GROMACS .gro file of C-alpha atoms in nm:
model
  410
    1MET     CA    1   0.000   0.000   0.000
    2ARG     CA    2   0.124   0.349   0.019
    3SER     CA    3   0.192   0.483   0.348
    4ILE     CA    4  -0.103   0.449   0.551
    5ARG     CA    5  -0.081   0.761   0.740
    6PRO     CA    6  -0.127   1.073   0.536
    7SER     CA    7   0.063   0.968   0.236
    8PHE     CA    8   0.118   1.215  -0.037
    9THR     CA    9   0.062   1.037  -0.363
   10ALA     CA   10  -0.210   1.215  -0.550
   11ARG     CA   11  -0.463   1.023  -0.752
   12ARG     CA   12  -0.439   1.001  -1.127
   13GLY     CA   13  -0.529   1.322  -1.299
   14ARG     CA   14  -0.457   1.531  -0.992
   15SER     CA   15  -0.150   1.734  -0.908
   16THR     CA   16   0.103   1.526  -0.718
   17ARG     CA   17   0.215   1.624  -0.369
   18ARG     CA   18   0.482   1.386  -0.246
   19ARG     CA   19   0.695   1.403   0.063
   20THR     CA   20   0.986   1.173   0.119
   21SER     CA   21   1.094   1.174   0.480
   22PRO     CA   22   1.340   0.977   0.688
   23LEU     CA   23   1.166   0.674   0.834
   24PRO     CA   24   1.316   0.470   1.117
   25ILE     CA   25   1.148   0.151   1.002
   26VAL     CA   26   1.261  -0.207   1.021
   27ALA     CA   27   1.460  -0.339   0.724
   28LEU     CA   28   1.202  -0.556   0.563
   29ALA     CA   29   1.347  -0.601   0.217
   30ALA     CA   30   1.612  -0.448   0.006
   31ALA     CA   31   1.439  -0.161  -0.171
   32LEU     CA   32   1.134  -0.129   0.050
   33ALA     CA   33   0.985   0.212   0.106
   34LEU     CA   34   0.715   0.282   0.359
   35THR     CA   35   0.456   0.552   0.357
   36VAL     CA   36   0.147   0.631   0.545
   37THR     CA   37  -0.182   0.587   0.371
   38ALA     CA   38  -0.453   0.779   0.499
   39CYS     CA   39  -0.580   1.066   0.338
   40ASP     CA   40  -0.605   1.202   0.001
   41SER     CA   41  -0.514   1.560  -0.038
   42GLY     CA   42  -0.689   1.811  -0.253
   43ASP     CA   43  -0.654   2.186  -0.267
   44ALA     CA   44  -0.607   2.348   0.072
   45GLU     CA   45  -0.804   2.645  -0.050
   46ALA     CA   46  -1.089   2.437  -0.183
   47GLY     CA   47  -1.317   2.529   0.096
   48GLY     CA   48  -1.639   2.480  -0.087
   49ASP     CA   49  -1.933   2.710  -0.056
   50ALA     CA   50  -2.084   2.657   0.285
   51THR     CA   51  -2.418   2.825   0.273
   52ALA     CA   52  -2.560   2.742   0.613
   53SER     CA   53  -2.459   2.849   0.960
   54ALA     CA   54  -2.156   2.708   1.137
   55ALA     CA   55  -2.188   2.534   1.467
   56ALA     CA   56  -1.987   2.339   1.714
   57GLY     CA   57  -2.240   2.147   1.894
   58GLY     CA   58  -2.588   2.029   1.907
   59GLU     CA   59  -2.859   1.976   1.665
   60GLY     CA   60  -3.052   2.287   1.652
   61GLU     CA   61  -3.398   2.369   1.734
   62GLY     CA   62  -3.654   2.431   1.471
   63GLU     CA   63  -3.614   2.330   1.112
   64GLY     CA   64  -3.268   2.181   1.109
   65GLU     CA   65  -3.110   2.495   1.254
   66ILE     CA   66  -2.782   2.427   1.429
   67THR     CA   67  -2.710   2.607   1.753
   68ILE     CA   68  -2.382   2.642   1.939
   69PRO     CA   69  -2.386   2.539   2.306
   70ASP     CA   70  -2.258   2.805   2.544
   71ASP     CA   71  -1.963   2.593   2.658
   72ILE     CA   72  -1.847   2.558   2.297
   73LYS     CA   73  -1.887   2.930   2.238
   74ASP     CA   74  -1.672   2.996   2.544
   75LYS     CA   75  -1.408   2.752   2.421
   76LEU     CA   76  -1.400   2.916   2.080
   77LYS     CA   77  -1.356   3.257   2.241
   78GLU     CA   78  -1.082   3.119   2.464
   79HIS     CA   79  -0.883   3.030   2.153
   80GLY     CA   80  -0.964   3.354   1.976
   81ILE     CA   81  -1.193   3.194   1.720
   82ASP     CA   82  -1.478   3.395   1.573
   83ILE     CA   83  -1.734   3.141   1.458
   84ASP     CA   84  -1.859   3.354   1.168
   85LYS     CA   85  -1.506   3.418   1.041
   86TRP     CA   86  -1.427   3.049   1.086
   87LYS     CA   87  -1.727   2.954   0.873
   88ASP     CA   88  -1.629   3.210   0.609
   89GLY     CA   89  -1.284   3.058   0.563
   90ALA     CA   90  -1.068   3.140   0.865
   91TRP     CA   91  -1.026   2.764   0.917
   92LYS     CA   92  -0.797   2.766   0.612
   93LYS     CA   93  -0.529   2.953   0.807
   94TRP     CA   94  -0.271   2.703   0.936
   95ASP     CA   95  -0.028   2.934   1.115
   96ARG     CA   96   0.174   2.729   1.362
   97ASP     CA   97   0.083   2.959   1.650
   98ASP     CA   98  -0.289   2.922   1.577
   99TRP     CA   99  -0.294   2.549   1.505
  100LEU     CA  100  -0.444   2.384   1.814
  101ARG     CA  101  -0.248   2.072   1.902
  102GLU     CA  102  -0.299   1.961   2.263
  103ALA     CA  103  -0.540   1.681   2.348
  104GLN     CA  104  -0.778   1.911   2.535
  105ASP     CA  105  -0.784   2.174   2.258
  106TYR     CA  106  -0.988   1.985   1.999
  107ILE     CA  107  -1.247   2.207   1.827
  108ASN     CA  108  -1.446   2.116   1.516
  109PRO     CA  109  -1.738   2.353   1.450
  110ILE     CA  110  -1.999   2.223   1.206
  111ILE     CA  111  -2.009   2.411   0.876
  112GLU     CA  112  -2.328   2.315   0.700
  113GLY     CA  113  -2.292   2.222   0.335
  114LEU     CA  114  -1.911   2.224   0.337
  115TRP     CA  115  -1.882   1.857   0.242
  116ASP     CA  116  -2.075   1.847  -0.082
  117PRO     CA  117  -2.039   1.556  -0.332
  118ASP     CA  118  -1.773   1.734  -0.538
  119ARG     CA  119  -1.559   1.809  -0.234
  120MET     CA  120  -1.591   1.450  -0.112
  121ARG     CA  121  -1.503   1.314  -0.455
  122ASP     CA  122  -1.201   1.544  -0.492
  123ALA     CA  123  -1.046   1.443  -0.161
  124GLU     CA  124  -0.728   1.255  -0.245
  125ASP     CA  125  -0.490   1.015  -0.077
  126PRO     CA  126  -0.174   1.179   0.052
  127ASP     CA  127   0.117   0.941   0.017
  128ARG     CA  128   0.455   0.969   0.189
  129GLY     CA  129   0.745   0.766   0.061
  130VAL     CA  130   1.070   0.661   0.224
  131ASP     CA  131   1.402   0.572   0.064
  132GLU     CA  132   1.578   0.243   0.129
  133SER     CA  133   1.856   0.431   0.304
  134ASP     CA  134   1.607   0.550   0.563
  135LEU     CA  135   1.523   0.199   0.681
  136SER     CA  136   1.680   0.079   1.002
  137GLY     CA  137   1.776  -0.272   1.104
  138ASP     CA  138   1.532  -0.518   1.256
  139GLN     CA  139   1.442  -0.447   1.619
  140GLY     CA  140   1.207  -0.679   1.801
  141VAL     CA  141   1.012  -0.956   1.633
  142THR     CA  142   0.929  -0.922   1.265
  143ASP     CA  143   0.794  -1.206   1.053
  144PRO     CA  144   0.873  -1.250   0.681
  145THR     CA  145   0.702  -1.008   0.447
  146PRO     CA  146   0.359  -1.152   0.358
  147GLU     CA  147   0.262  -1.232   0.003
  148PRO     CA  148   0.028  -0.969  -0.148
  149VAL     CA  149  -0.343  -1.046  -0.115
  150ASP     CA  150  -0.559  -0.886  -0.385
  151ALA     CA  151  -0.819  -0.652  -0.239
  152GLN     CA  152  -1.172  -0.771  -0.311
  153ALA     CA  153  -1.459  -0.529  -0.380
  154VAL     CA  154  -1.733  -0.541  -0.120
  155PRO     CA  155  -2.063  -0.605  -0.301
  156PRO     CA  156  -2.317  -0.322  -0.281
  157ALA     CA  157  -2.520  -0.220  -0.102
  158TYR     CA  158  -2.241  -0.150   0.146
  159HIS     CA  159  -2.498  -0.086   0.417
  160VAL     CA  160  -2.606  -0.448   0.383
  161ASN     CA  161  -2.264  -0.611   0.359
  162ALA     CA  162  -2.048  -0.383   0.576
  163PRO     CA  163  -2.281  -0.144   0.762
  164GLU     CA  164  -2.016  -0.027   1.010
  165ALA     CA  165  -1.772   0.098   0.742
  166GLY     CA  166  -1.744   0.452   0.612
  167LYS     CA  167  -1.513   0.738   0.515
  168VAL     CA  168  -1.359   1.018   0.719
  169PHE     CA  169  -1.312   1.352   0.543
  170PHE     CA  170  -1.100   1.635   0.683
  171ASP     CA  171  -0.890   1.937   0.593
  172SER     CA  172  -0.516   1.970   0.652
  173PRO     CA  173  -0.253   2.225   0.546
  174GLU     CA  174  -0.190   2.006   0.238
  175GLY     CA  175  -0.555   2.012   0.132
  176THR     CA  176  -0.870   1.804   0.153
  177MET     CA  177  -0.807   1.448   0.264
  178VAL     CA  178  -0.983   1.119   0.322
  179CYS     CA  179  -0.946   0.813   0.544
  180SER     CA  180  -1.161   0.513   0.633
  181ALA     CA  181  -1.330   0.437   0.965
  182THR     CA  182  -1.565   0.206   1.156
  183VAL     CA  183  -1.874   0.253   1.373
  184VAL     CA  184  -1.799   0.095   1.712
  185GLN     CA  185  -2.009   0.011   2.014
  186ASP     CA  186  -2.020   0.244   2.314
  187PRO     CA  187  -2.056   0.057   2.645
  188ALA     CA  188  -2.200   0.368   2.811
  189ASN     CA  189  -2.474   0.395   2.546
  190PRO     CA  190  -2.561   0.038   2.444
  191GLY     CA  191  -2.736   0.022   2.109
  192LYS     CA  192  -2.702   0.398   2.070
  193SER     CA  193  -2.336   0.459   1.996
  194ASN     CA  194  -2.208   0.774   1.830
  195MET     CA  195  -1.847   0.655   1.833
  196VAL     CA  196  -1.621   0.594   1.533
  197TRP     CA  197  -1.276   0.428   1.525
  198THR     CA  198  -1.002   0.543   1.286
  199ALA     CA  199  -0.627   0.615   1.273
  200GLY     CA  200  -0.456   0.886   1.474
  201HIS     CA  201  -0.299   1.033   1.161
  202CYS     CA  202  -0.650   1.089   1.024
  203VAL     CA  203  -0.730   1.342   1.298
  204HIS     CA  204  -0.397   1.487   1.418
  205ALA     CA  205  -0.070   1.575   1.243
  206GLY     CA  206   0.144   1.441   1.529
  207LYS     CA  207   0.464   1.607   1.647
  208SER     CA  208   0.477   1.849   1.353
  209GLY     CA  209   0.132   2.003   1.392
  210GLY     CA  210  -0.209   1.984   1.552
  211TRP     CA  211  -0.569   1.875   1.507
  212TYR     CA  212  -0.704   1.859   1.154
  213ARG     CA  213  -1.023   2.049   1.076
  214ASN     CA  214  -1.374   1.989   0.947
  215ILE     CA  215  -1.351   1.622   1.046
  216THR     CA  216  -1.661   1.431   0.936
  217PHE     CA  217  -1.770   1.070   0.901
  218VAL     CA  218  -1.986   0.941   0.615
  219PRO     CA  219  -2.116   0.588   0.677
  220SER     CA  220  -2.167   0.365   0.372
  221TYR     CA  221  -2.024   0.627   0.138
  222ASN     CA  222  -2.144   0.564  -0.221
  223ASN     CA  223  -2.358   0.288  -0.080
  224ASP     CA  224  -2.488   0.164  -0.415
  225ASP     CA  225  -2.150   0.178  -0.591
  226MET     CA  226  -2.267   0.431  -0.848
  227SER     CA  227  -2.077   0.452  -1.175
  228ALA     CA  228  -1.842   0.745  -1.236
  229THR     CA  229  -2.097   0.900  -1.471
  230LYS     CA  230  -2.375   0.885  -1.213
  231ARG     CA  231  -2.149   1.017  -0.938
  232GLU     CA  232  -2.077   1.330  -1.140
  233SER     CA  233  -2.439   1.442  -1.100
  234ALA     CA  234  -2.521   1.267  -0.772
  235THR     CA  235  -2.673   1.459  -0.483
  236ARG     CA  236  -2.524   1.452  -0.137
  237GLU     CA  237  -2.811   1.231  -0.024
  238GLN     CA  238  -2.712   0.977  -0.288
  239VAL     CA  239  -2.342   0.962  -0.198
  240ALA     CA  240  -2.411   0.993   0.175
  241PRO     CA  241  -2.749   0.820   0.224
  242PHE     CA  242  -2.700   0.786   0.600
  243GLY     CA  243  -2.591   1.142   0.656
  244VAL     CA  244  -2.280   1.345   0.724
  245TRP     CA  245  -2.168   1.320   1.087
  246TRP     CA  246  -1.932   1.580   1.234
  247ALA     CA  247  -1.681   1.484   1.502
  248ASP     CA  248  -1.766   1.703   1.801
  249TRP     CA  249  -1.483   1.540   1.996
  250ALA     CA  250  -1.177   1.336   1.904
  251GLN     CA  251  -0.911   1.154   2.102
  252THR     CA  252  -0.586   1.000   1.991
  253SER     CA  253  -0.291   0.864   2.186
  254ASP     CA  254  -0.042   1.089   2.363
  255GLN     CA  255   0.227   0.889   2.183
  256TRP     CA  256   0.087   0.980   1.843
  257ILE     CA  257   0.067   1.349   1.933
  258ALA     CA  258   0.427   1.343   2.061
  259GLN     CA  259   0.589   1.108   1.806
  260GLY     CA  260   0.376   1.091   1.492
  261GLY     CA  261   0.480   1.292   1.193
  262ALA     CA  262   0.590   1.311   0.834
  263THR     CA  263   0.797   0.993   0.847
  264GLY     CA  264   0.614   0.672   0.773
  265GLY     CA  265   0.677   0.468   1.087
  266ASP     CA  266   0.702   0.725   1.366
  267GLY     CA  267   0.429   0.660   1.621
  268ALA     CA  268   0.266   0.389   1.408
  269SER     CA  269   0.227   0.149   1.702
  270TYR     CA  270   0.000   0.409   1.864
  271ASP     CA  271  -0.171   0.528   1.546
  272PHE     CA  272  -0.534   0.501   1.653
  273ALA     CA  273  -0.815   0.744   1.737
  274VAL     CA  274  -1.179   0.752   1.837
  275LEU     CA  275  -1.436   1.013   1.736
  276HIS     CA  276  -1.767   1.111   1.889
  277VAL     CA  277  -1.999   1.233   1.613
  278LYS     CA  278  -2.329   1.408   1.566
  279PRO     CA  279  -2.532   1.463   1.249
  280GLU     CA  280  -2.495   1.780   1.046
  281GLU     CA  281  -2.869   1.768   0.995
  282GLY     CA  282  -3.130   1.619   1.222
  283SER     CA  283  -3.142   1.241   1.260
  284ASN     CA  284  -3.486   1.218   1.418
  285GLY     CA  285  -3.322   1.163   1.753
  286LYS     CA  286  -3.140   0.850   1.638
  287SER     CA  287  -2.779   0.775   1.719
  288LEU     CA  288  -2.525   0.678   1.454
  289GLU     CA  289  -2.555   0.312   1.552
  290GLU     CA  290  -2.933   0.326   1.524
  291THR     CA  291  -2.906   0.504   1.189
  292VAL     CA  292  -2.676   0.247   1.029
  293GLY     CA  293  -2.820  -0.047   1.222
  294SER     CA  294  -2.492  -0.188   1.352
  295ALA     CA  295  -2.169  -0.125   1.543
  296LEU     CA  296  -1.868  -0.345   1.618
  297PRO     CA  297  -1.726  -0.407   1.965
  298VAL     CA  298  -1.360  -0.315   2.016
  299ASP     CA  299  -1.144  -0.592   2.162
  300PHE     CA  300  -0.854  -0.459   2.367
  301ASN     CA  301  -0.750  -0.812   2.465
  302ALA     CA  302  -0.720  -0.965   2.120
  303PRO     CA  303  -0.504  -1.277   2.096
  304ALA     CA  304  -0.135  -1.251   2.015
  305VAL     CA  305  -0.044  -1.278   1.647
  306PRO     CA  306   0.039  -1.652   1.650
  307ASP     CA  307  -0.308  -1.724   1.790
  308VAL     CA  308  -0.502  -1.527   1.527
  309ASP     CA  309  -0.617  -1.739   1.233
  310SER     CA  310  -0.738  -1.456   1.012
  311ILE     CA  311  -0.792  -1.079   1.005
  312LYS     CA  312  -1.008  -0.885   0.761
  313ALA     CA  313  -0.912  -0.525   0.676
  314ILE     CA  314  -1.174  -0.303   0.514
  315GLY     CA  315  -1.157   0.045   0.366
  316TYR     CA  316  -1.188   0.284   0.073
  317PRO     CA  317  -0.846   0.284  -0.103
  318ALA     CA  318  -0.799   0.606  -0.300
  319ALA     CA  319  -0.448   0.594  -0.446
  320ALA     CA  320  -0.399   0.433  -0.788
  321PRO     CA  321  -0.514   0.192  -0.913
  322PHE     CA  322  -0.815   0.266  -0.689
  323ASP     CA  323  -1.022   0.585  -0.688
  324GLY     CA  324  -1.163   0.606  -0.335
  325GLU     CA  325  -1.521   0.551  -0.448
  326LYS     CA  326  -1.552   0.178  -0.378
  327LEU     CA  327  -1.529  -0.024  -0.058
  328TYR     CA  328  -1.272  -0.308  -0.054
  329GLN     CA  329  -1.150  -0.572   0.186
  330CYS     CA  330  -0.856  -0.811   0.233
  331GLN     CA  331  -0.837  -1.122   0.448
  332ASP     CA  332  -0.514  -1.290   0.558
  333LYS     CA  333  -0.343  -1.461   0.849
  334PRO     CA  334  -0.144  -1.187   1.028
  335GLY     CA  335   0.225  -1.174   1.096
  336ARG     CA  336   0.428  -0.949   1.325
  337LEU     CA  337   0.596  -0.619   1.242
  338SER     CA  338   0.826  -0.447   1.490
  339LEU     CA  339   0.932  -0.091   1.418
  340ASN     CA  340   1.158  -0.060   1.720
  341GLY     CA  341   1.224  -0.251   2.037
  342SER     CA  342   1.043  -0.010   2.270
  343ASP     CA  343   0.708   0.002   2.087
  344PRO     CA  344   0.441  -0.268   2.074
  345THR     CA  345   0.460  -0.513   1.785
  346MET     CA  346   0.206  -0.446   1.511
  347TYR     CA  347  -0.018  -0.678   1.310
  348ARG     CA  348   0.073  -0.714   0.941
  349ILE     CA  349  -0.123  -0.876   0.657
  350GLY     CA  350  -0.087  -0.912   0.282
  351CYS     CA  351  -0.317  -0.663   0.106
  352THR     CA  352  -0.305  -0.450  -0.209
  353MET     CA  353  -0.524  -0.167  -0.077
  354THR     CA  354  -0.357   0.173  -0.108
  355GLY     CA  355  -0.380   0.515   0.056
  356GLY     CA  356  -0.727   0.616   0.164
  357SER     CA  357  -0.782   0.287   0.342
  358SER     CA  358  -0.596   0.427   0.643
  359GLY     CA  359  -0.801   0.411   0.959
  360GLY     CA  360  -1.021   0.134   0.820
  361GLY     CA  361  -1.116  -0.138   1.065
  362TRP     CA  362  -0.940  -0.472   1.111
  363ILE     CA  363  -1.188  -0.738   1.215
  364ALA     CA  364  -1.112  -1.072   1.376
  365THR     CA  365  -1.267  -1.317   1.618
  366GLY     CA  366  -1.248  -1.144   1.953
  367SER     CA  367  -1.169  -1.291   2.292
  368ASP     CA  368  -1.538  -1.378   2.333
  369GLY     CA  369  -1.546  -1.571   2.004
  370LYS     CA  370  -1.746  -1.304   1.817
  371PRO     CA  371  -1.633  -1.059   1.543
  372ALA     CA  372  -1.465  -0.752   1.687
  373LEU     CA  373  -1.246  -0.463   1.578
  374VAL     CA  374  -0.888  -0.545   1.681
  375SER     CA  375  -0.686  -0.285   1.485
  376ASN     CA  376  -0.694  -0.025   1.209
  377THR     CA  377  -0.487   0.035   0.898
  378SER     CA  378  -0.182   0.249   0.976
  379ILE     CA  379   0.113   0.195   0.740
  380GLY     CA  380   0.217   0.007   0.427
  381PRO     CA  381   0.488   0.010   0.157
  382VAL     CA  382   0.483   0.259  -0.127
  383ASP     CA  383   0.426  -0.008  -0.390
  384SER     CA  384   0.147  -0.173  -0.188
  385GLY     CA  385   0.134  -0.543  -0.105
  386TRP     CA  386   0.083  -0.536   0.271
  387LEU     CA  387  -0.070  -0.332   0.551
  388ALA     CA  388   0.017  -0.298   0.918
  389GLY     CA  389  -0.198  -0.190   1.210
  390PRO     CA  390  -0.143  -0.135   1.583
  391ARG     CA  391  -0.245  -0.389   1.843
  392LEU     CA  392  -0.502  -0.225   2.068
  393GLY     CA  393  -0.388  -0.243   2.430
  394LYS     CA  394  -0.414  -0.032   2.743
  395GLU     CA  395  -0.334   0.297   2.569
  396ALA     CA  396  -0.611   0.242   2.314
  397LYS     CA  397  -0.853   0.135   2.585
  398GLY     CA  398  -0.767   0.447   2.780
  399ILE     CA  399  -0.869   0.690   2.506
  400PHE     CA  400  -1.176   0.479   2.428
  401ASP     CA  401  -1.292   0.476   2.790
  402ARG     CA  402  -1.236   0.849   2.829
  403MET     CA  403  -1.448   0.916   2.522
  404SER     CA  404  -1.724   0.683   2.639
  405ASP     CA  405  -1.726   0.838   2.987
  406LYS     CA  406  -1.734   1.190   2.846
  407PHE     CA  407  -2.061   1.122   2.662
  408THR     CA  408  -2.228   0.882   2.904
  409GLY     CA  409  -2.605   0.908   2.862
  410GLN     CA  410  -2.580   1.149   2.567
   0.00000   0.00000   0.00000
């Protein structure tokens, strides 16, 4: 795959943005280059025409009006953010001094109409490559490189065959980007979860920056697998039949914030995040889980690699030869990948999915014998062929529990 954190390989027909950065990654093969697949970058100035009011919080009162809770207004003021200026394009300013980065500083005001079908379609997969000379020697336990497993298209309708899967859209200094994500269960709100699992690099730039902006989740994107011709004239309701859900809170690991960055492997063992979302427009009082009809449990005690028979990775690959419009999956017996001796060993499987599948869920038989999310796509080689994802342990459980506790009963 490409790198699975924001990689910077533009899709065919788009201008190429490519960053090659040093990557302290294990020496897997003689000319291997790693990148992060995640997002697909478009034009940083392509803000779209948002015609409705901006908001940072609840569903509004009245006919779909969005209101801003007082606590959010106060937080915006605290950071010097004028909500009207933000809506009118101030969010496009990425000055280092104004780019909020700390865990407690997450802010993501809703801008109605920002994510229209054209903007979603134009989001590209950023791909970051790494030269062979940047690869370090093996540290820890790493199994032989797996044979590539061809990604298989998920049959439409996606809502029937993979109802928990969807796409994450967001803006970064490099432009408009895209990742994949999964609806997960919330123990504090059984049957009514508004929680989504993805990769840390899909929400935060890591050590070199801060929180990305305009983060949204679209479940069952392009649910009916419309042809390219039909997509050109499709309405937002057709490409996002289950709504556009804005992340009103996000959490990623402290390790990702401190270590993650432009190099492909930095922080990859902690490259996970959880979002709490709410609908841009009214959902008749239904949660995300109720809207899509399903959510996966997260298993933070998944078996060690040798005890896992098979893992399925799912996502929307956007870098060539894919276009980000179709849902794919790969299934393989995992191996181990160690980036350095001090970080947890990662899962690795053969898979030809490329950038854009970052953050997509990895599903296996959980400790209770039922399907569960056990990882997410984080990194892969530039030329594709395999993917790696973090094992979800106490750090992942910590951010998950904090998110669940924050929205208990909501």
